[in-house]
């Protein structure tokens, strides 16, 4: 059940964000406004502003901000509904719940996937799974383990599965909406060991399938569905959250067997992006429950690239993360192989490094050329904060036996040249996006379009240029020969929105910071734009 919008708004009027801020960090309230030490990044001087009137907070240091529910979500690592319920509990507020069509839809498909899971369990408990069980035994998983981790099987007899679905009123349309049928109308899973993918409420939402024969891909995941989004969900066992809370950190590993091997070793605090590259959304999901992450991707080039990707995206997550990497002995391909060879895991666990040092050490193993190492350093630290880069330079100075001042000068020299190139490329790309969108507007005779209206509302200069072209027929001719696909147009809208949104957010925050009488409506605008940004970010 969802919480009614009216309840959410009424509760916000009854509550005070200061009650939660002052209970979780050091701060002072003067009247209805206050300043506090931001709990989301380390600082010695208060830089987080909050107000009880609008129930908003904003940190001028790390830029974290939002309403009372956002604060409670982040400080206590909760889902939105749980945060609302926690606030309601504090004030004795009775929440009104509502049965939405979305909730009903979710429940309907959840019941169907539970039925399908029962079918898969029947198959693994039959003679049809003999080969699958032999393989699982070779990976040190016995009958008891299969039940514990809910591992199941689907054989190659899809006719029986179809009969089961017909009997239980599960149509092919349902199967497609549940991610079992591809966009080409092919059933994804055949003769595969099935690993259930759960949400954080421990409900099955999808599957990963490991092939028993050599036909097709070794691993397949469910397609995106009404329950499951590949870029947001991870694979873990039902003990994941309780284990993360107990141990204080989470493992992120590459595959299903890596997660299960760590579970067998007593580390249920492990999750996997199901064989895909880790996304910002997946990292954000884990960060709600812990700020400490230990990576251990496969001991190969692809695993190294995946680790670099985590460093690239970590500062795009809403909270600061502490990320270390497990230094897996070179003779083992992954965690599961180490487990299956009965290696002492405790000694391996102790051998971990902060992610930047781990990556630099790996690169130094391949070359001793200082210039190459420095260029690699620039590449992997390009998305880090200035303080993180400065700390990393200390590390690099020690590794290369080169004075930090020399490295700083080299960094400034290289950046000054790169910034010129990047600026030119960015300006060129934005210009192309604008031209493409204007061409679309001309072809539609400037008819009303919600997406384009939003772009013009965000950026006055773009609106002015559109108005000029709308009023001058001679200018329109410049755009008549521009050709593009539907996908290119959609990407142009998304990219341009993100570009304009970043500019607008900076303008609003500057306006707020410079004003004497703080107008928190400006911060509300910022949060509204950020939410819209997330939508567009997910379309790229």
Coordinates of C-alpha atoms in Angstrom, one line a residue:
X1 CA 0.0 0.0 0.0
X2 CA 1.1 3.5 -0.7
X3 CA 0.7 6.6 1.6
X4 CA -1.8 9.1 0.4
X5 CA -0.4 12.4 -0.9
X6 CA -2.7 14.3 1.5
X7 CA -1.2 12.4 4.4
X8 CA 2.3 13.2 3.3
X9 CA 1.5 16.9 3.0
X10 CA -0.4 17.1 6.2
X11 CA 2.4 15.4 8.1
X12 CA 4.9 17.8 6.7
X13 CA 2.9 20.7 8.1
X14 CA 2.8 19.0 11.6
X15 CA 6.5 18.2 11.7
X16 CA 9.7 20.1 12.2
X17 CA 12.9 19.3 10.4
X18 CA 14.9 20.9 13.3
X19 CA 13.8 18.0 15.6
X20 CA 15.7 15.5 13.4
X21 CA 18.6 17.8 12.5
X22 CA 19.4 18.7 16.1
X23 CA 19.0 15.1 17.2
X24 CA 21.6 13.8 14.7
X25 CA 24.2 16.6 14.4
X26 CA 25.5 19.7 16.1
X27 CA 23.6 22.9 15.3
X28 CA 21.7 26.0 16.5
X29 CA 18.1 27.0 15.8
X30 CA 17.2 30.7 15.9
X31 CA 13.5 31.1 15.5
X32 CA 12.4 28.9 12.6
X33 CA 15.9 28.8 10.9
X34 CA 19.2 27.3 11.8
X35 CA 22.7 26.2 10.8
X36 CA 24.3 22.9 11.6
X37 CA 27.3 20.7 10.9
X38 CA 26.4 18.7 7.8
X39 CA 26.2 15.0 8.8
X40 CA 26.7 13.9 5.2
X41 CA 30.3 15.1 4.9
X42 CA 33.1 15.9 7.3
X43 CA 33.4 19.5 8.3
X44 CA 34.3 21.7 11.3
X45 CA 32.3 24.8 10.4
X46 CA 28.5 24.6 10.1
X47 CA 27.5 24.8 6.5
X48 CA 24.0 23.2 6.5
X49 CA 21.1 25.5 6.6
X50 CA 17.6 24.3 7.6
X51 CA 14.2 25.9 8.2
X52 CA 11.0 24.6 10.0
X53 CA 8.7 26.8 7.9
X54 CA 9.4 25.0 4.6
X55 CA 10.9 21.9 6.3
X56 CA 13.9 22.1 4.0
X57 CA 17.6 21.7 4.5
X58 CA 20.6 22.5 2.2
X59 CA 24.3 22.1 2.7
X60 CA 26.5 24.6 1.0
X61 CA 29.5 22.3 1.2
X62 CA 28.4 19.0 -0.3
X63 CA 25.2 20.4 -1.9
X64 CA 23.0 17.8 -0.3
X65 CA 19.5 19.1 0.2
X66 CA 15.8 18.3 0.3
X67 CA 12.8 18.2 2.5
X68 CA 12.3 16.6 5.9
X69 CA 11.6 13.2 4.4
X70 CA 14.8 13.4 2.3
X71 CA 16.8 14.2 5.5
X72 CA 15.3 11.3 7.4
X73 CA 15.8 9.0 4.4
X74 CA 19.5 9.8 4.2
X75 CA 20.4 10.1 7.9
X76 CA 18.7 6.8 8.8
X77 CA 19.2 5.0 5.4
X78 CA 15.5 4.4 4.8
X79 CA 13.2 4.0 1.8
X80 CA 10.8 7.0 1.3
X81 CA 7.8 5.3 2.7
X82 CA 9.7 4.1 5.8
X83 CA 11.0 7.7 6.3
X84 CA 7.4 9.1 6.2
X85 CA 6.3 6.4 8.7
X86 CA 9.2 7.2 11.0
X87 CA 8.3 11.0 11.0
X88 CA 4.6 10.1 11.6
X89 CA 5.5 7.9 14.6
X90 CA 7.5 10.7 16.2
X91 CA 4.5 13.0 16.1
X92 CA 1.7 10.4 16.7
X93 CA 0.3 11.2 13.3
X94 CA -2.1 8.6 11.8
X95 CA -1.2 7.9 8.2
X96 CA -3.8 7.3 5.6
X97 CA -2.8 4.5 3.1
X98 CA -4.2 4.1 -0.3
X99 CA -4.5 1.2 -2.8
X100 CA -3.1 2.6 -6.0
X101 CA -3.3 0.9 -9.4
X102 CA 0.5 0.7 -9.4
X103 CA 0.5 -1.1 -6.0
X104 CA -2.3 -3.5 -7.2
X105 CA -0.3 -4.1 -10.4
X106 CA 2.8 -4.8 -8.4
X107 CA 1.0 -7.3 -6.1
X108 CA -0.6 -9.0 -9.0
X109 CA 2.7 -9.7 -10.8
X110 CA 4.4 -10.5 -7.5
X111 CA 1.9 -13.3 -6.9
X112 CA 2.5 -14.6 -10.4
X113 CA 6.3 -14.7 -10.0
X114 CA 5.9 -16.5 -6.7
X115 CA 3.9 -19.2 -8.5
X116 CA 6.6 -19.4 -11.2
X117 CA 9.2 -19.8 -8.5
X118 CA 7.3 -22.7 -7.0
X119 CA 7.4 -24.4 -10.4
X120 CA 11.2 -23.9 -10.7
X121 CA 11.6 -25.4 -7.2
X122 CA 9.6 -28.5 -8.2
X123 CA 11.9 -29.0 -11.2
X124 CA 15.1 -28.8 -9.1
X125 CA 13.6 -31.3 -6.7
X126 CA 13.0 -33.7 -9.5
X127 CA 15.2 -36.1 -11.6
X128 CA 15.3 -33.4 -14.3
X129 CA 17.8 -31.4 -12.4
X130 CA 20.4 -34.2 -12.0
X131 CA 23.1 -32.5 -14.2
X132 CA 22.3 -29.1 -12.6
X133 CA 22.8 -30.5 -9.1
X134 CA 26.1 -32.2 -10.1
X135 CA 27.3 -28.8 -11.3
X136 CA 26.2 -27.0 -8.1
X137 CA 27.9 -29.7 -6.0
X138 CA 31.1 -29.0 -7.9
X139 CA 30.7 -25.4 -6.8
X140 CA 30.4 -26.5 -3.1
X141 CA 26.6 -26.0 -2.9
X142 CA 24.6 -28.9 -1.4
X143 CA 20.9 -29.6 -1.0
X144 CA 20.7 -27.6 2.1
X145 CA 22.4 -24.6 0.5
X146 CA 20.0 -24.7 -2.5
X147 CA 17.0 -24.4 -0.1
X148 CA 18.8 -21.7 2.0
X149 CA 19.5 -19.5 -1.0
X150 CA 16.3 -20.5 -2.9
X151 CA 18.3 -21.7 -5.9
X152 CA 16.1 -23.5 -8.5
X153 CA 16.1 -24.9 -12.0
X154 CA 14.2 -24.8 -15.3
X155 CA 14.7 -27.7 -17.8
X156 CA 14.4 -27.6 -21.6
X157 CA 10.8 -28.8 -21.6
X158 CA 9.0 -25.5 -22.1
X159 CA 5.8 -27.3 -23.0
X160 CA 5.3 -28.3 -19.4
X161 CA 6.1 -24.8 -18.2
X162 CA 3.5 -23.4 -20.7
X163 CA 0.9 -25.9 -19.3
X164 CA 1.7 -24.7 -15.8
X165 CA 1.3 -21.1 -16.8
X166 CA -2.0 -21.8 -18.6
X167 CA -3.3 -23.6 -15.5
X168 CA -2.4 -20.7 -13.3
X169 CA -3.7 -18.0 -15.7
X170 CA -0.3 -16.6 -16.5
X171 CA -0.3 -15.4 -20.1
X172 CA 2.6 -14.8 -22.4
X173 CA 1.9 -11.1 -21.9
X174 CA 2.3 -11.6 -18.2
X175 CA 5.6 -13.5 -18.8
X176 CA 6.8 -10.6 -21.0
X177 CA 5.9 -8.0 -18.3
X178 CA 7.7 -10.2 -15.8
X179 CA 10.9 -10.2 -17.9
X180 CA 10.8 -13.9 -18.9
X181 CA 10.3 -13.2 -22.6
X182 CA 12.7 -11.0 -24.6
X183 CA 11.8 -8.1 -27.0
X184 CA 12.1 -10.7 -29.8
X185 CA 9.4 -12.8 -28.1
X186 CA 11.9 -15.5 -27.2
X187 CA 11.7 -17.3 -23.8
X188 CA 14.9 -16.3 -22.0
X189 CA 15.5 -19.3 -19.7
X190 CA 15.9 -22.9 -20.8
X191 CA 17.9 -25.6 -19.1
X192 CA 19.3 -23.1 -16.6
X193 CA 20.0 -22.9 -12.9
X194 CA 17.9 -20.1 -11.5
X195 CA 19.1 -17.5 -9.0
X196 CA 16.3 -15.3 -7.6
X197 CA 16.9 -11.6 -7.6
X198 CA 15.3 -9.9 -4.6
X199 CA 14.3 -6.3 -3.7
X200 CA 15.2 -4.9 -0.3
X201 CA 12.0 -6.3 1.1
X202 CA 13.3 -9.8 0.2
X203 CA 10.6 -10.3 -2.5
X204 CA 11.5 -12.1 -5.7
X205 CA 11.5 -9.6 -8.7
X206 CA 13.6 -11.3 -11.3
X207 CA 16.1 -14.1 -12.1
X208 CA 19.6 -14.8 -13.2
X209 CA 20.0 -18.0 -15.1
X210 CA 23.2 -20.1 -15.5
X211 CA 23.3 -22.4 -18.5
X212 CA 24.0 -26.1 -18.0
X213 CA 25.0 -26.8 -21.6
X214 CA 27.2 -24.8 -24.0
X215 CA 24.3 -23.3 -26.0
X216 CA 23.8 -19.5 -25.8
X217 CA 25.2 -17.1 -23.2
X218 CA 26.6 -18.6 -20.0
X219 CA 24.6 -16.2 -17.9
X220 CA 21.3 -14.4 -18.6
X221 CA 19.3 -12.0 -16.5
X222 CA 15.6 -11.2 -16.7
X223 CA 14.6 -8.4 -19.0
X224 CA 13.5 -5.1 -17.4
X225 CA 10.0 -5.7 -16.1
X226 CA 7.2 -4.2 -14.0
X227 CA 9.1 -5.5 -10.9
X228 CA 12.7 -5.2 -12.0
X229 CA 15.1 -2.7 -13.4
X230 CA 18.6 -4.0 -14.3
X231 CA 20.3 -0.7 -13.7
X232 CA 18.8 -0.3 -10.2
X233 CA 18.6 -3.8 -8.7
X234 CA 21.3 -6.1 -7.4
X235 CA 21.6 -9.8 -6.6
X236 CA 21.9 -10.7 -2.9
X237 CA 20.5 -13.1 -0.4
X238 CA 17.7 -12.4 2.1
X239 CA 20.2 -11.9 4.9
X240 CA 21.9 -9.0 3.1
X241 CA 20.5 -6.0 4.9
X242 CA 20.8 -7.5 8.4
X243 CA 24.4 -8.5 7.7
X244 CA 25.3 -5.0 6.3
X245 CA 23.8 -3.5 9.5
X246 CA 25.8 -5.9 11.7
X247 CA 29.1 -5.7 9.9
X248 CA 28.9 -2.0 8.9
X249 CA 30.0 -2.4 5.3
X250 CA 29.0 -4.2 2.1
X251 CA 30.9 -6.3 -0.4
X252 CA 30.3 -5.7 -4.1
X253 CA 31.4 -8.6 -6.3
X254 CA 30.9 -9.6 -9.9
X255 CA 28.8 -12.8 -10.1
X256 CA 26.1 -14.9 -8.5
X257 CA 28.6 -17.6 -7.2
X258 CA 30.8 -14.8 -5.8
X259 CA 27.9 -13.7 -3.6
X260 CA 27.0 -17.2 -2.6
X261 CA 30.7 -18.0 -1.8
X262 CA 30.9 -15.0 0.5
X263 CA 27.6 -16.1 2.1
X264 CA 29.1 -19.5 2.7
X265 CA 32.1 -17.8 4.3
X266 CA 29.8 -15.9 6.7
X267 CA 29.6 -12.7 4.7
X268 CA 26.0 -12.3 3.7
X269 CA 26.7 -8.5 3.3
X270 CA 27.6 -9.1 -0.3
X271 CA 25.8 -8.1 -3.5
X272 CA 26.4 -8.2 -7.3
X273 CA 25.2 -6.1 -10.2
X274 CA 24.3 -9.4 -11.8
X275 CA 27.2 -9.5 -14.3
X276 CA 26.6 -6.0 -15.6
X277 CA 28.7 -2.9 -15.0
X278 CA 27.8 -1.3 -11.7
X279 CA 25.5 1.7 -12.2
X280 CA 25.1 5.0 -10.2
X281 CA 21.6 3.8 -9.3
X282 CA 22.9 0.5 -7.9
X283 CA 25.7 2.2 -5.9
X284 CA 23.1 4.8 -4.6
X285 CA 20.9 1.9 -3.5
X286 CA 23.7 0.3 -1.4
X287 CA 24.8 3.7 0.0
X288 CA 21.4 4.0 1.7
X289 CA 22.5 1.2 4.1
X290 CA 26.2 1.7 4.4
X291 CA 28.9 4.3 3.5
X292 CA 31.7 1.6 3.5
X293 CA 32.1 -0.7 0.5
X294 CA 34.6 -3.4 -0.2
X295 CA 35.0 -4.2 -3.9
X296 CA 36.2 -7.5 -5.3
X297 CA 35.5 -7.8 -9.0
X298 CA 37.1 -10.5 -11.2
X299 CA 40.9 -10.7 -11.3
X300 CA 41.1 -9.8 -15.0
X301 CA 41.0 -6.8 -17.3
X302 CA 37.2 -6.6 -17.3
X303 CA 37.2 -6.6 -13.5
X304 CA 39.8 -3.8 -13.4
X305 CA 37.7 -1.7 -15.8
X306 CA 34.7 -2.3 -13.5
X307 CA 36.7 -1.0 -10.5
X308 CA 37.7 2.1 -12.5
X309 CA 34.0 2.6 -13.3
X310 CA 33.2 2.7 -9.6
X311 CA 35.8 5.4 -8.9
X312 CA 34.3 7.3 -11.9
X313 CA 30.8 7.3 -10.5
X314 CA 31.3 7.3 -6.7
X315 CA 31.0 11.1 -6.4
X316 CA 27.8 11.1 -8.3
X317 CA 26.1 9.3 -5.4
X318 CA 24.3 11.6 -3.0
X319 CA 26.5 10.6 0.0
X320 CA 30.3 10.3 0.5
X321 CA 31.5 6.7 0.3
X322 CA 34.6 5.0 1.6
X323 CA 35.6 2.4 -1.0
X324 CA 38.3 -0.2 -0.6
X325 CA 39.3 -3.1 -2.9
X326 CA 40.2 -6.7 -2.0
X327 CA 43.6 -7.6 -3.3
X328 CA 42.7 -11.1 -4.6
X329 CA 45.8 -13.4 -5.1
X330 CA 46.6 -13.5 -8.8
X331 CA 46.2 -17.3 -9.0
X332 CA 42.4 -16.9 -8.4
X333 CA 40.0 -15.6 -11.0
X334 CA 37.4 -14.5 -8.5
X335 CA 36.1 -14.9 -4.9
X336 CA 34.1 -18.1 -5.8
X337 CA 37.3 -19.9 -7.1
X338 CA 39.2 -18.8 -3.9
X339 CA 36.4 -20.3 -1.8
X340 CA 36.2 -23.5 -3.8
X341 CA 40.0 -24.0 -3.4
X342 CA 39.7 -23.7 0.4
X343 CA 42.0 -20.6 0.6
X344 CA 42.1 -18.9 4.0
X345 CA 39.8 -16.0 3.4
X346 CA 40.6 -14.1 6.6
X347 CA 44.2 -13.3 5.4
X348 CA 42.9 -12.2 2.0
X349 CA 40.3 -10.0 3.6
X350 CA 43.0 -8.1 5.5
X351 CA 44.8 -7.4 2.3
X352 CA 42.6 -4.5 1.1
X353 CA 43.5 -1.1 -0.2
X354 CA 41.7 2.2 -0.7
X355 CA 40.4 2.2 -4.3
X356 CA 42.8 4.8 -5.7
X357 CA 45.9 3.1 -4.3
X358 CA 44.6 -0.3 -5.5
X359 CA 44.2 1.0 -9.1
X360 CA 47.6 2.8 -9.1
X361 CA 49.4 -0.4 -7.7
X362 CA 47.7 -2.5 -10.4
X363 CA 48.9 -0.1 -13.1
X364 CA 52.4 0.1 -11.7
X365 CA 52.6 -3.7 -12.0
X366 CA 52.3 -3.2 -15.8
X367 CA 54.9 -0.4 -16.3
X368 CA 57.5 1.7 -14.5
X369 CA 57.2 4.6 -16.9
X370 CA 56.4 7.7 -14.7
X371 CA 54.7 9.6 -17.5
X372 CA 52.4 6.7 -18.3
X373 CA 51.6 6.3 -14.6
X374 CA 50.8 10.0 -14.2
X375 CA 48.6 10.0 -17.2
X376 CA 46.7 7.0 -15.7
X377 CA 46.4 8.9 -12.4
X378 CA 44.9 11.8 -14.2
X379 CA 42.4 9.6 -16.0
X380 CA 41.1 7.8 -12.8
X381 CA 41.0 11.0 -10.7
X382 CA 39.3 13.2 -13.2
X383 CA 35.9 12.9 -11.3
X384 CA 37.3 13.3 -7.8
X385 CA 36.9 16.4 -5.6
X386 CA 40.0 18.7 -5.3
X387 CA 40.6 17.4 -1.7
X388 CA 40.5 13.8 -2.9
X389 CA 43.0 14.6 -5.7
X390 CA 45.3 16.4 -3.3
X391 CA 45.3 13.4 -0.9
X392 CA 45.9 11.1 -3.9
X393 CA 48.9 13.2 -5.0
X394 CA 50.5 12.4 -1.6
X395 CA 50.1 8.7 -2.4
X396 CA 51.4 9.1 -6.0
X397 CA 54.4 11.1 -4.8
X398 CA 55.4 8.3 -2.5
X399 CA 54.8 5.6 -5.2
X400 CA 56.8 7.5 -7.9
X401 CA 59.4 8.9 -5.4
X402 CA 58.7 12.3 -6.9
X403 CA 58.0 15.6 -5.0
X404 CA 54.4 16.5 -4.7
X405 CA 55.0 20.0 -5.9
X406 CA 56.3 18.7 -9.2
X407 CA 53.3 16.5 -9.6
X408 CA 51.0 19.4 -8.8
X409 CA 52.7 21.6 -11.4
X410 CA 52.3 18.8 -14.0
X411 CA 48.7 18.4 -13.1
X412 CA 48.0 22.1 -13.6
X413 CA 49.9 22.1 -16.8
X414 CA 48.0 19.1 -18.2
X415 CA 44.6 20.3 -17.0
X416 CA 45.0 23.8 -18.6
X417 CA 45.4 22.2 -22.0
X418 CA 42.6 19.6 -21.5
X419 CA 40.1 22.1 -20.2
X420 CA 40.4 24.1 -23.4
X421 CA 39.7 21.0 -25.5
X422 CA 36.8 19.9 -23.3
X423 CA 35.2 23.3 -23.3
X424 CA 35.3 23.5 -27.1
X425 CA 33.8 20.0 -27.3
X426 CA 31.0 20.8 -24.8
X427 CA 30.1 24.0 -26.6
X428 CA 30.0 22.1 -29.9
X429 CA 27.8 19.3 -28.5
X430 CA 25.4 21.7 -26.9
X431 CA 25.1 23.7 -30.1
X432 CA 24.3 20.5 -32.0
X433 CA 21.6 19.5 -29.5
X434 CA 20.0 23.0 -29.8
X435 CA 20.0 22.9 -33.6
X436 CA 18.4 19.4 -33.6
X437 CA 15.6 20.5 -31.2
X438 CA 14.9 23.7 -33.1
X439 CA 14.7 21.7 -36.3
X440 CA 12.1 19.5 -34.7
X441 CA 10.2 22.5 -33.5
X442 CA 10.1 24.0 -37.0
X443 CA 8.9 20.7 -38.5
X444 CA 6.0 20.8 -35.9
X445 CA 5.3 24.5 -36.6
X446 CA 6.3 25.4 -33.1
X447 CA 3.3 23.5 -31.6
X448 CA 3.2 23.2 -27.8
X449 CA 5.5 20.5 -26.4
X450 CA 5.9 20.0 -22.7
X451 CA 9.6 18.9 -22.9
X452 CA 10.7 21.8 -25.0
X453 CA 8.7 24.2 -22.8
X454 CA 10.6 23.0 -19.8
X455 CA 13.9 23.6 -21.6
X456 CA 12.9 27.2 -22.5
X457 CA 11.7 27.8 -18.9
X458 CA 15.1 26.6 -17.6
X459 CA 17.2 28.8 -19.9
X460 CA 16.3 32.3 -21.0
X461 CA 18.9 32.5 -23.8
X462 CA 17.6 29.3 -25.4
X463 CA 14.0 30.7 -25.2
X464 CA 15.1 34.0 -26.8
X465 CA 16.9 32.2 -29.7
X466 CA 13.7 30.1 -30.3
X467 CA 11.5 33.2 -30.2
X468 CA 13.8 34.9 -32.7
X469 CA 13.7 32.0 -35.1
X470 CA 9.9 31.7 -34.7
X471 CA 9.5 35.3 -35.8
X472 CA 12.0 35.3 -38.7
X473 CA 11.3 33.0 -41.6
X474 CA 14.7 33.5 -43.1
X475 CA 16.4 31.9 -40.1
X476 CA 14.2 28.8 -40.4
X477 CA 15.8 27.8 -43.7
X478 CA 19.1 27.0 -41.8
X479 CA 17.4 24.1 -40.1
X480 CA 15.5 22.5 -42.9
X481 CA 18.3 20.1 -44.0
X482 CA 19.1 18.8 -40.5
X483 CA 18.4 15.0 -40.4
X484 CA 18.1 12.9 -37.2
X485 CA 16.5 9.9 -35.8
X486 CA 13.8 9.7 -33.1
X487 CA 16.4 8.3 -30.6
X488 CA 18.9 11.2 -31.5
X489 CA 16.1 13.7 -30.8
X490 CA 15.2 12.1 -27.5
X491 CA 18.9 12.1 -26.4
X492 CA 19.3 15.7 -27.5
X493 CA 16.3 16.7 -25.2
X494 CA 17.8 14.8 -22.3
X495 CA 21.4 16.1 -22.7
X496 CA 20.2 19.7 -23.1
X497 CA 17.9 19.5 -20.1
X498 CA 20.8 18.2 -17.9
X499 CA 23.1 21.0 -19.2
X500 CA 20.5 23.7 -18.6
X501 CA 19.5 22.2 -15.2
X502 CA 23.1 22.3 -13.9
X503 CA 23.4 26.0 -14.9
X504 CA 20.0 26.8 -13.3
X505 CA 20.9 24.9 -10.1
X506 CA 24.1 26.9 -9.7
X507 CA 22.3 30.2 -10.4
X508 CA 19.6 29.4 -7.8
X509 CA 22.1 28.4 -5.1
X510 CA 24.2 31.5 -5.8
X511 CA 21.1 33.6 -5.5
X512 CA 20.2 31.9 -2.2
X513 CA 23.7 32.3 -0.8
X514 CA 24.0 35.9 -1.7
X515 CA 20.6 37.0 -0.4
X516 CA 20.5 38.4 3.1
X517 CA 16.9 37.2 3.9
X518 CA 17.2 33.6 2.8
X519 CA 14.4 32.5 0.5
X520 CA 14.0 28.8 0.9
X521 CA 11.7 28.6 -2.0
X522 CA 14.8 28.8 -4.2
X523 CA 16.1 25.6 -2.6
X524 CA 12.7 24.0 -3.2
X525 CA 13.2 24.9 -6.9
X526 CA 16.6 23.3 -6.8
X527 CA 15.2 20.0 -5.4
X528 CA 12.4 20.0 -8.1
X529 CA 15.0 20.4 -10.8
X530 CA 17.2 17.6 -9.3
X531 CA 14.2 15.2 -9.3
X532 CA 13.6 16.0 -13.0
X533 CA 17.3 15.6 -13.7
X534 CA 17.1 12.0 -12.3
X535 CA 14.4 11.2 -14.8
X536 CA 16.3 12.5 -17.7
X537 CA 19.6 10.9 -16.5
X538 CA 17.9 7.4 -16.5
X539 CA 16.9 7.9 -20.2
X540 CA 20.5 8.2 -21.4

